[in-house]
PDB file of C-alpha atoms in Angstrom:
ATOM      1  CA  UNK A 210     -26.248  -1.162   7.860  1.00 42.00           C
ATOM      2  CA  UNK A 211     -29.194  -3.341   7.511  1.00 45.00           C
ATOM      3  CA  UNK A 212     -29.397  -7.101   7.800  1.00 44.00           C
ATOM      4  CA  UNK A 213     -29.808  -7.853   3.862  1.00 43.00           C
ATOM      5  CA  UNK A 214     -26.505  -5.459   3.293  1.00 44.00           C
ATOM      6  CA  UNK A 215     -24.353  -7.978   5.292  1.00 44.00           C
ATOM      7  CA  UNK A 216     -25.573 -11.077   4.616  1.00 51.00           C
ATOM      8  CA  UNK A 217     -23.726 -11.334   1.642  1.00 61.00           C
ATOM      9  CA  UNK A 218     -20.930 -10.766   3.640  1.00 75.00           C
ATOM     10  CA  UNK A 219     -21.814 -13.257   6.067  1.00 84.00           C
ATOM     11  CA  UNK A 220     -22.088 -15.918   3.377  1.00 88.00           C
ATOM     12  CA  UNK A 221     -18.738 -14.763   2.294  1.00 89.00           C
ATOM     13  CA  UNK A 222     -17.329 -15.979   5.728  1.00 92.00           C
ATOM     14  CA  UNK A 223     -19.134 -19.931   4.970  1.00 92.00           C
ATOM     15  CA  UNK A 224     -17.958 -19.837   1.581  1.00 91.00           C
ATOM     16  CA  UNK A 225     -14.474 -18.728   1.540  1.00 92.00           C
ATOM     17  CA  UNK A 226     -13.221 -19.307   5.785  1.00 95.00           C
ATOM     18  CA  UNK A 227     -14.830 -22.393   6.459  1.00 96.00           C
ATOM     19  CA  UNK A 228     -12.365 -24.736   7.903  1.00 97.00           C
ATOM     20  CA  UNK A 229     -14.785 -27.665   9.115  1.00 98.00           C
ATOM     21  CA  UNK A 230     -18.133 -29.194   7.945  1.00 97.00           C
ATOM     22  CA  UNK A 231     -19.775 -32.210   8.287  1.00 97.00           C
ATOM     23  CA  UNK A 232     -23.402 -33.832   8.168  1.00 96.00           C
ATOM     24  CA  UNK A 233     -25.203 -34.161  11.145  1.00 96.00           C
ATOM     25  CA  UNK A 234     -29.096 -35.203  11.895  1.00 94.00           C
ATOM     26  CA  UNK A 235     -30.645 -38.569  11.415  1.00 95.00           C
ATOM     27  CA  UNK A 236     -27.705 -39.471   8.526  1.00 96.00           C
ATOM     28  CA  UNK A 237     -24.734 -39.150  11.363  1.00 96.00           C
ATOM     29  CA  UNK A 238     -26.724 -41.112  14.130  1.00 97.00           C
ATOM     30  CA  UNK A 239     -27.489 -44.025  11.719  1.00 96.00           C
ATOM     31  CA  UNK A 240     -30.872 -43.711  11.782  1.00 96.00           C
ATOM     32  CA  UNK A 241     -31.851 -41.566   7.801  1.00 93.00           C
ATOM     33  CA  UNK A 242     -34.450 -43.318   6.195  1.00 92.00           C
ATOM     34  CA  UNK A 243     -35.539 -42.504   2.388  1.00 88.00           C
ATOM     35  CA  UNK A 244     -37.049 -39.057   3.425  1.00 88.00           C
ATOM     36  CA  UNK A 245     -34.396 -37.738   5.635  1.00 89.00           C
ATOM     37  CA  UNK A 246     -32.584 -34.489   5.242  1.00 90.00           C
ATOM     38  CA  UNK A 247     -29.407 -34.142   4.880  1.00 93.00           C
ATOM     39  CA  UNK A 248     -28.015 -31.416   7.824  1.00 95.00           C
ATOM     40  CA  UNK A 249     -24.483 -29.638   7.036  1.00 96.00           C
ATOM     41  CA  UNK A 250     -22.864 -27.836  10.025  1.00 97.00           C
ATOM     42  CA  UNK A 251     -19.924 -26.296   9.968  1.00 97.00           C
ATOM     43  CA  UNK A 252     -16.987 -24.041  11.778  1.00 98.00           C
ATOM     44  CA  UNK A 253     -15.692 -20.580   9.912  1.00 97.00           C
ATOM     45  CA  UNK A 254     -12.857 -18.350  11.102  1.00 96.00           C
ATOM     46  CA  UNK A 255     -13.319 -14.907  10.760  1.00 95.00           C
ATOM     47  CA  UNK A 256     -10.269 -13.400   9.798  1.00 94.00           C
ATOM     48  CA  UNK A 257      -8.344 -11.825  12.221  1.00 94.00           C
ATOM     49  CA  UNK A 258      -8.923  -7.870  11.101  1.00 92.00           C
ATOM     50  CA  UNK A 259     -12.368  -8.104  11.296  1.00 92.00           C
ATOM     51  CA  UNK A 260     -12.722  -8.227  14.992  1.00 93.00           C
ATOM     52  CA  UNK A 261     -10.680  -4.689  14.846  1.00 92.00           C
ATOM     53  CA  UNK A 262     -13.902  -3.038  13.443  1.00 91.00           C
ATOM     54  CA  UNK A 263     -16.684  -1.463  15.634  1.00 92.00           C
ATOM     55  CA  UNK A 264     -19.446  -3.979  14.617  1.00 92.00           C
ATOM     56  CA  UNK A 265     -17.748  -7.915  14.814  1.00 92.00           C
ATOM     57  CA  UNK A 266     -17.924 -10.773  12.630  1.00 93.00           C
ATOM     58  CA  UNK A 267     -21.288 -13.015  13.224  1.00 93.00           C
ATOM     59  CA  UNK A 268     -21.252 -16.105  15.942  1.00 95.00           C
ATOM     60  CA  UNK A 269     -23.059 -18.190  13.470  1.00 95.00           C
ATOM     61  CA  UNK A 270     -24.715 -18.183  10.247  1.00 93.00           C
ATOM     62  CA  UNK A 271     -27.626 -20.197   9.112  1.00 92.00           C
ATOM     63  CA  UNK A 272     -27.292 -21.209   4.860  1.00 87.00           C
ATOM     64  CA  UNK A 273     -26.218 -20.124   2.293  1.00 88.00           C
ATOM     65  CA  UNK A 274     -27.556 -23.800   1.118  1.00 86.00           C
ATOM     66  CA  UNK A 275     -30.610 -25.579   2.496  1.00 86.00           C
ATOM     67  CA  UNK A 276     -30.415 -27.242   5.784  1.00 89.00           C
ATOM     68  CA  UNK A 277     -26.826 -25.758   6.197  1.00 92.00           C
ATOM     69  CA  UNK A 278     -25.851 -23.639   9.942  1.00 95.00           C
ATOM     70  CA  UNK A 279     -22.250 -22.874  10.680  1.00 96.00           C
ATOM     71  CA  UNK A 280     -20.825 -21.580  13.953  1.00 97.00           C
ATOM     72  CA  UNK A 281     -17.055 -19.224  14.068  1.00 97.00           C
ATOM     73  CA  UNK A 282     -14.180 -20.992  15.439  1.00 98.00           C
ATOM     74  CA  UNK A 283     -14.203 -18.831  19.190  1.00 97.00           C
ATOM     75  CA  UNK A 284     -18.113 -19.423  19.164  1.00 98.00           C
ATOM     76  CA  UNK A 285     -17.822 -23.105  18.557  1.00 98.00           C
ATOM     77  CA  UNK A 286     -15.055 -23.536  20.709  1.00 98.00           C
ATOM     78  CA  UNK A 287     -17.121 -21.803  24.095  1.00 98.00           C
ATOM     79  CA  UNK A 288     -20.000 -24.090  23.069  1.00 98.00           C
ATOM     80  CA  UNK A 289     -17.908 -27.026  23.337  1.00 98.00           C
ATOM     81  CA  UNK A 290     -15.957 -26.281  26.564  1.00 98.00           C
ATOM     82  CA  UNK A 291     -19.434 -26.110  28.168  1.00 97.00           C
ATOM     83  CA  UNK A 292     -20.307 -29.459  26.837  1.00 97.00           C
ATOM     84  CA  UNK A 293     -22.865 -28.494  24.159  1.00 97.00           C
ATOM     85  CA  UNK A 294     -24.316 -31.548  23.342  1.00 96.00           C
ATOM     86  CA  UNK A 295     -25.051 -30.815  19.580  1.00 95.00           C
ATOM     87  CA  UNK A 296     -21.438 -29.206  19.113  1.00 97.00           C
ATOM     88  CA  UNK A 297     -20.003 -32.436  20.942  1.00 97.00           C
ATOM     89  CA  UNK A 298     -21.786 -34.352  18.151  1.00 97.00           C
ATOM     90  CA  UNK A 299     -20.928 -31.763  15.885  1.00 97.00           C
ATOM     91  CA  UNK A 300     -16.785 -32.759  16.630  1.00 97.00           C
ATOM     92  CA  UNK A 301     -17.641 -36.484  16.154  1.00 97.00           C
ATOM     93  CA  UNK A 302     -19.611 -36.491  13.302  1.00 96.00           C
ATOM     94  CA  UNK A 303     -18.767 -39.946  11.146  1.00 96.00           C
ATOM     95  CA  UNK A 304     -19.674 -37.845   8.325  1.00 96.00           C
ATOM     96  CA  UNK A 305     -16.791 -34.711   7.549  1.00 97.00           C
ATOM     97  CA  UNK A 306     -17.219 -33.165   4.114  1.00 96.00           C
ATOM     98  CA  UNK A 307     -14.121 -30.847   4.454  1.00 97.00           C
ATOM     99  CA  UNK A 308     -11.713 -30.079   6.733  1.00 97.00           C
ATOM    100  CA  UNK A 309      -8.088 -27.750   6.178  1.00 97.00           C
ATOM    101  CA  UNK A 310      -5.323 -27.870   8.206  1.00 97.00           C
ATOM    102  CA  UNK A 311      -7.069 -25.459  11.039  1.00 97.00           C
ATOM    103  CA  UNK A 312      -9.823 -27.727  10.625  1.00 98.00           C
ATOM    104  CA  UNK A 313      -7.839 -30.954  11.055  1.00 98.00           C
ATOM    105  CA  UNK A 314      -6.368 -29.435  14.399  1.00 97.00           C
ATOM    106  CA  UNK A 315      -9.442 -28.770  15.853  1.00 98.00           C
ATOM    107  CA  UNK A 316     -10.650 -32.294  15.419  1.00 98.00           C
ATOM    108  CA  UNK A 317      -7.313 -33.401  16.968  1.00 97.00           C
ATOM    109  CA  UNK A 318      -8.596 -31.948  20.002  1.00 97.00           C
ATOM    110  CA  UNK A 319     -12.167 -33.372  20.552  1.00 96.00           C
ATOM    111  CA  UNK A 320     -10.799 -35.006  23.507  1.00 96.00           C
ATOM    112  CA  UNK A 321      -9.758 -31.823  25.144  1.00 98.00           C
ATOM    113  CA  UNK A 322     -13.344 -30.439  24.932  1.00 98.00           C
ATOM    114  CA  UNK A 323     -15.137 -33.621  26.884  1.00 98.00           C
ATOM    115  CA  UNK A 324     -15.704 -33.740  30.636  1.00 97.00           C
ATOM    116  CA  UNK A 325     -17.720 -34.760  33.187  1.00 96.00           C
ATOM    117  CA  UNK A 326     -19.957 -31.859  32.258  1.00 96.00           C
ATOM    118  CA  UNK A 327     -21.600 -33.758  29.502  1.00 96.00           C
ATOM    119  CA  UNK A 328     -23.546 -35.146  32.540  1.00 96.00           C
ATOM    120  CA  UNK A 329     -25.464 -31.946  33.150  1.00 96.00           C
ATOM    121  CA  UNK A 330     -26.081 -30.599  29.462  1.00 96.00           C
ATOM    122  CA  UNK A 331     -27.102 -33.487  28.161  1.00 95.00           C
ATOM    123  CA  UNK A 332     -29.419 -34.333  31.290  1.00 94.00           C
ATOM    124  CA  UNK A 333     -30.551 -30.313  31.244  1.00 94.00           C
ATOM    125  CA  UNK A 334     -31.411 -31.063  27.322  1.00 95.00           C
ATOM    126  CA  UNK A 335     -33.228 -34.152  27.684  1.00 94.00           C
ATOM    127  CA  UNK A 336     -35.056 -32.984  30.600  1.00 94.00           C
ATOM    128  CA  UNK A 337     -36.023 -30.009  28.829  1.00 95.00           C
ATOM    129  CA  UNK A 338     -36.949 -32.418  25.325  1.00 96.00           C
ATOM    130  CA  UNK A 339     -39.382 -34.290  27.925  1.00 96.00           C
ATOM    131  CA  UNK A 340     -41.172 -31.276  28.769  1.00 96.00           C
ATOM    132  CA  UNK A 341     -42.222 -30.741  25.870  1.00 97.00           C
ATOM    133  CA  UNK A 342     -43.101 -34.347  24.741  1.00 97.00           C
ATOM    134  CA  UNK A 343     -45.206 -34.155  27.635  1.00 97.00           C
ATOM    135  CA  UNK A 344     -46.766 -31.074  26.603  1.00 97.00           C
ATOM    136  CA  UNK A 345     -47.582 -32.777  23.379  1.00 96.00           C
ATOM    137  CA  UNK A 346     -49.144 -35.795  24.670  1.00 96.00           C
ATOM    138  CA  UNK A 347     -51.365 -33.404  26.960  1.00 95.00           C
ATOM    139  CA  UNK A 348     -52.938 -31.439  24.057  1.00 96.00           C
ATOM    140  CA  UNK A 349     -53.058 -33.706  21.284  1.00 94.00           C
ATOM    141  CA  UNK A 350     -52.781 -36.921  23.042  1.00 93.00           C
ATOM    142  CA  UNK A 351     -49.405 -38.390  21.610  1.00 94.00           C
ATOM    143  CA  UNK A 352     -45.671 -37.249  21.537  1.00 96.00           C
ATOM    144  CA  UNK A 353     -43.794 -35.927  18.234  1.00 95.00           C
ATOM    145  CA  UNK A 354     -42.401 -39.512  17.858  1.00 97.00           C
ATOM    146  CA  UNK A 355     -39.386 -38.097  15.898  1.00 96.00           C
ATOM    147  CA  UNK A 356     -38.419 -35.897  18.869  1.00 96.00           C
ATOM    148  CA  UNK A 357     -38.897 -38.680  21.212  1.00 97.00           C
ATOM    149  CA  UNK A 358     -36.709 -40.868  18.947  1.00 97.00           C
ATOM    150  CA  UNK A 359     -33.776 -38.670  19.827  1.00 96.00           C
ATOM    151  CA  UNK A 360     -34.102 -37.985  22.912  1.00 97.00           C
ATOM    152  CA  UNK A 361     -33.365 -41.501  23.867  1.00 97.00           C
ATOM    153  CA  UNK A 362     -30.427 -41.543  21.459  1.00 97.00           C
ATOM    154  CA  UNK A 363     -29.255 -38.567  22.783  1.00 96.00           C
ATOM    155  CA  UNK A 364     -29.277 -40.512  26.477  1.00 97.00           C
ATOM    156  CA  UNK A 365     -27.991 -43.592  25.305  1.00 97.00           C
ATOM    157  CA  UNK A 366     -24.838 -41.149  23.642  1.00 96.00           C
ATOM    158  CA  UNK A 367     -24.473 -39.599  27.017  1.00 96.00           C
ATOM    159  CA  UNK A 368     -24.360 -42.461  28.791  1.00 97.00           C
ATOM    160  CA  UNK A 369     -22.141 -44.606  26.673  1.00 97.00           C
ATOM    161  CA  UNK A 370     -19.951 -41.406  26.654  1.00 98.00           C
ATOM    162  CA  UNK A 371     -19.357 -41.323  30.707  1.00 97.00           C
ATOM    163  CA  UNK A 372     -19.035 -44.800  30.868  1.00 97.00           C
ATOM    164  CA  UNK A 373     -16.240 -45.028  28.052  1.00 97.00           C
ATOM    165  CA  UNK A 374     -15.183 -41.511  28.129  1.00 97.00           C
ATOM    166  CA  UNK A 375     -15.698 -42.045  24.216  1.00 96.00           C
ATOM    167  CA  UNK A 376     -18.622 -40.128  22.065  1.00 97.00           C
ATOM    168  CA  UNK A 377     -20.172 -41.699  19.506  1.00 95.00           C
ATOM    169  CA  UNK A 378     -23.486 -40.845  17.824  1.00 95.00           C
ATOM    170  CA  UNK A 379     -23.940 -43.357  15.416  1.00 96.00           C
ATOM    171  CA  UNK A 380     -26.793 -45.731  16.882  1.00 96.00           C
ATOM    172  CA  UNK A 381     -25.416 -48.962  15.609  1.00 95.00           C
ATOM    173  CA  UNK A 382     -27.306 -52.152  16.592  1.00 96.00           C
ATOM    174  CA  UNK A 383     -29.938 -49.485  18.610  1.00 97.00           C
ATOM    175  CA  UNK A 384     -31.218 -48.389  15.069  1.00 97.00           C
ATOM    176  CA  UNK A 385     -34.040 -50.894  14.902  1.00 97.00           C
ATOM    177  CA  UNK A 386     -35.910 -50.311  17.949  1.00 97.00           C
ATOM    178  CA  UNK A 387     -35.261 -46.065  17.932  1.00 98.00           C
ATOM    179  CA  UNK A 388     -37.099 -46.209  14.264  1.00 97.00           C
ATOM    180  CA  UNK A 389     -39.648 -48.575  16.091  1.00 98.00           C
ATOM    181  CA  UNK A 390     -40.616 -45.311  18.499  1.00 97.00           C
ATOM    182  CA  UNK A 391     -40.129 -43.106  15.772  1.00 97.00           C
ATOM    183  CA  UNK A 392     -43.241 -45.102  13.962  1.00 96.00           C
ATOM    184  CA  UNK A 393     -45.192 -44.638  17.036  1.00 96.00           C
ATOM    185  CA  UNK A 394     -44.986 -48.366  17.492  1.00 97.00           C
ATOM    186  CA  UNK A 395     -43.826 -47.609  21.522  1.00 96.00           C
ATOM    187  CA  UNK A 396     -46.170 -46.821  23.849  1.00 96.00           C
ATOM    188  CA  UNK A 397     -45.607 -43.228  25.722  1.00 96.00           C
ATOM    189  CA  UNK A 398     -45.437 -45.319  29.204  1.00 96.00           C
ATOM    190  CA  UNK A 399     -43.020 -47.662  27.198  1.00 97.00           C
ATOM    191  CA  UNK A 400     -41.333 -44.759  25.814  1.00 97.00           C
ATOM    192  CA  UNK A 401     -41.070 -42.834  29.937  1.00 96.00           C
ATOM    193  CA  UNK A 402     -39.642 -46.546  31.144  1.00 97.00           C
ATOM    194  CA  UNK A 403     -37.000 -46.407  28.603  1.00 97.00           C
ATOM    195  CA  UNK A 404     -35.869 -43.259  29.049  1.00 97.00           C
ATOM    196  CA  UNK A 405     -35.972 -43.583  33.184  1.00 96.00           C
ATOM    197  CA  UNK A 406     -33.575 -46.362  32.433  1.00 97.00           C
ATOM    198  CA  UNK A 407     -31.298 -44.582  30.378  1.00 97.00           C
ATOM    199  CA  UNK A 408     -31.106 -41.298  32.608  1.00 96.00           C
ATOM    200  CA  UNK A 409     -30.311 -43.950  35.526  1.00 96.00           C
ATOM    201  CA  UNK A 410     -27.627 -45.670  33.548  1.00 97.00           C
ATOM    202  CA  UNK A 411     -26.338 -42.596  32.781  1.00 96.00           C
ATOM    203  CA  UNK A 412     -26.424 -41.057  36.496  1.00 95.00           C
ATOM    204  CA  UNK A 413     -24.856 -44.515  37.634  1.00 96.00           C
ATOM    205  CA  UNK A 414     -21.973 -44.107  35.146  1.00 96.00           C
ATOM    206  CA  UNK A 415     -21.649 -40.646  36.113  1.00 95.00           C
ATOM    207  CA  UNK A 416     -20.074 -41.848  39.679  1.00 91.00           C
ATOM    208  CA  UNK A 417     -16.805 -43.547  37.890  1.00 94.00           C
ATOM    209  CA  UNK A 418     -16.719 -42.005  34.522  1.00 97.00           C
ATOM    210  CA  UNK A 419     -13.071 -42.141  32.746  1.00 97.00           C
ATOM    211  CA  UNK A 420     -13.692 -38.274  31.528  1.00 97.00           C
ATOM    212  CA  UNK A 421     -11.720 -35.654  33.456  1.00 97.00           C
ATOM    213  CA  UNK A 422     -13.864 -33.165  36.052  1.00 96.00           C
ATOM    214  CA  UNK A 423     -13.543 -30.277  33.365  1.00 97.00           C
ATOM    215  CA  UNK A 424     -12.777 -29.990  29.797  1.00 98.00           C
ATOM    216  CA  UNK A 425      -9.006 -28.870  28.571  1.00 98.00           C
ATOM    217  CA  UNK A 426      -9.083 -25.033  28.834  1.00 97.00           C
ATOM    218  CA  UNK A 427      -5.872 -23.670  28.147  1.00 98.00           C
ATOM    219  CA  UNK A 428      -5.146 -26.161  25.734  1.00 98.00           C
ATOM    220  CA  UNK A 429      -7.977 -25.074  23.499  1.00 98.00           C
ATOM    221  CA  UNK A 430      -7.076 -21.135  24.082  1.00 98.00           C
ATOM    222  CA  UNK A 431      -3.683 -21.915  22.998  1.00 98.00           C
ATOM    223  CA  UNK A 432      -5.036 -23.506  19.928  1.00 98.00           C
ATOM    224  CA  UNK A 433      -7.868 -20.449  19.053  1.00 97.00           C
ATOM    225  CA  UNK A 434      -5.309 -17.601  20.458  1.00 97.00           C
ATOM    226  CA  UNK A 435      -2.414 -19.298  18.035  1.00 97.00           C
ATOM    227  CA  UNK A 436      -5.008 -19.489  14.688  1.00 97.00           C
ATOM    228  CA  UNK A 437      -6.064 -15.954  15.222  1.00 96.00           C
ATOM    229  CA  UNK A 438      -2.447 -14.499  15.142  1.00 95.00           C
ATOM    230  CA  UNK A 439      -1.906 -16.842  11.840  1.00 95.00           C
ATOM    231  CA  UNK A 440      -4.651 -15.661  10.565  1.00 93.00           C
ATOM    232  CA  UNK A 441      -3.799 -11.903  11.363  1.00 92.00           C
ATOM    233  CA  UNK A 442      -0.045 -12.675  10.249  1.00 90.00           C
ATOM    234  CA  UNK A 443      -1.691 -13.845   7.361  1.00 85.00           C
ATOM    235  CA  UNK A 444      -4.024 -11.013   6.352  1.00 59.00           C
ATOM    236  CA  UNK A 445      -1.704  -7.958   6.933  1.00 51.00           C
ATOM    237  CA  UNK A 446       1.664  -7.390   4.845  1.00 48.00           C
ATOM    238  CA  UNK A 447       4.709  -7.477   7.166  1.00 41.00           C
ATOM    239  CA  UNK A 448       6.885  -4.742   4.644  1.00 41.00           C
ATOM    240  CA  UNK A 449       6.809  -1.217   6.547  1.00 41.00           C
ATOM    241  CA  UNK A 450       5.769   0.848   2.941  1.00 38.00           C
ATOM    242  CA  UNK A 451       2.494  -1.835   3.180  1.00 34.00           C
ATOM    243  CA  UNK A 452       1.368  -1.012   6.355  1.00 38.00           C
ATOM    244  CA  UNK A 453       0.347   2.910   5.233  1.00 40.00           C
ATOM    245  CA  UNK A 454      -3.216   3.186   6.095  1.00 38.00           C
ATOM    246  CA  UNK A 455      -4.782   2.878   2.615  1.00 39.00           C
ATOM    247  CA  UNK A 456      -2.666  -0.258   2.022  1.00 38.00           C
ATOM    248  CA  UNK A 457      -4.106  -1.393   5.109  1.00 37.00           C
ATOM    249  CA  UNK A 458      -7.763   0.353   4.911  1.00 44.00           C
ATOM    250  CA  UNK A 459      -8.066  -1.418   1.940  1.00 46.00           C
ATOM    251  CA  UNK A 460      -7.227  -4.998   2.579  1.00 43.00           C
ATOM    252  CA  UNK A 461      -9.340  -5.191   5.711  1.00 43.00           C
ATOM    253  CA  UNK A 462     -11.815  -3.707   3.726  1.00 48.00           C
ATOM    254  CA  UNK A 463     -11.675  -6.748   1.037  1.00 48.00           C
ATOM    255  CA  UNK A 464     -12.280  -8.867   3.623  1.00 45.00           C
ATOM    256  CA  UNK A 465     -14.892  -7.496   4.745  1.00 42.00           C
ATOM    257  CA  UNK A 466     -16.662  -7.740   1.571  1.00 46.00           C
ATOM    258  CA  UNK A 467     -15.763 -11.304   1.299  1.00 45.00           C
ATOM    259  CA  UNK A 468     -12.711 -10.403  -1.052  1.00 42.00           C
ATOM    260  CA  UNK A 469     -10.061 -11.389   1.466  1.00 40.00           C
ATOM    261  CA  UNK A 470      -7.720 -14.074   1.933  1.00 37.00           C
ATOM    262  CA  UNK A 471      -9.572 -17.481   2.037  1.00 38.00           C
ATOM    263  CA  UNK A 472      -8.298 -20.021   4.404  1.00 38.00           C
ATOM    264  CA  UNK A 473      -7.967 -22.648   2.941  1.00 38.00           C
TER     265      UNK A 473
END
């Protein structure tokens, strides 16, 4: 089956099993300006039959609209346990469009996903944001202020994070002076200073951060293992005469084809 025959079908999943979205980008951190974007992100769940086929339901999918990427529920929630930055942010977003009752639950547990880990990924990203702001300012002579913009909010979220044990992404009083380097009115040794600072604030707060050594495992499983038998529950009939196989063959198949139950 080729890639145009499921898309469709992979919209399907956005439009009908989404259970969380929100706006992310410059309009969540506090820092959109007249020509920003407007990013959408968002969490699906596949329905339960559709993992009993050979060929699975997508991780992710990127649209249907402009600007719009959405990751499923089991996908999201692996990302998060390993301290994703952007699906951290994702979780904390001031900015949710919709959410149903799964939905709702999984924001209930944002704590459960945050740990000292957070320390690593979002040192590992920044580090790896640097490297290529450096590699910009070697061939053309200056950074991609925009990038270097959020790389210093994303250290200034990671470090108020260990030191509260609290995420938050919008920049507040901080929005001033990060639009200031996104003008290019920093310097890039201004700009390296700054950002030393930040990565030693956030290494200092590392040492006696509030946040637990891992994130809440089992308490997440129990959450994803609990929605997928609803959601199987859900999608097959319980009566005995509506479990023959073309009962069955043909529900799973209208889900497939995005005609299943929506959970909503």
């Amino acid at each position: 089956m080729d890639s145009e025959a499921l898309e469709p079908a992979h919209e399907a999943l956005v439009r009908d099993h989404t259970i969380y979205s929100c706006v992310m980008g410059s309009r969540a951190f506090g820092l959109a300006t007249d020509t920003s974007d407007t990013d959408r992100r968002g969490v699906f769940l596949a329905p339960t039959p559709l993992y009993w086929r050979f060929e699975k339901p997508p991780t992710h999918v990127e649209g249907p609209a402009e600007e719009q990427f959405s990751w499923e529920l089991e996908r999201f929630c692996a990302l998060a346990l390993r301290a994703n930055p952007n699906i951290l942010e994702c979780l904390h977003s001031p900015l949710v469009e919709y959410a149903d009752d799964t939905g709702r639950e999984l924001l209930a547990l944002r704590e459960a996903f945050l740990s000292r880990r957070a320390h690593d990924t979002f040192a590992r990203y920044a580090l790896g944001q640097h490297k290529k702001l450096e590699a910009d300012v070697r061939k053309h002579g200056a950074p991609r202020w925009k990038h270097a913009m959020h790389l210093l909010r994303l250290l200034m979220s990671s470090r108020d994070l260990l030191r509260t044990g609290v995420l938050t992404i919008d920049v507040g009083d901080q929005r001033a002076p990060l639009l200031a380097v996104k003008r290019g009115e920093v310097s890039w040794p201004e700009f390296e200073t700054w950002m030393s600072r930040l990565a030693t604030e956030a290494d200092e707060a590392a040492s006696q951060s509030p946040l637990p050594p891992e994130p809440d495992h089992a308490r997440v499983e129990d959450f994803l293992i609990r929605v997928r038998r609803a959601s199987a529950l859900q999608a097959v009939p319980l009566a005995p005469e509506a479990l023959q196989a073309d009962t069955y063959d043909e529900r799973v198949q209208g889900v497939v084809h995005g005609r299943g139950v929506r959970q909503r």
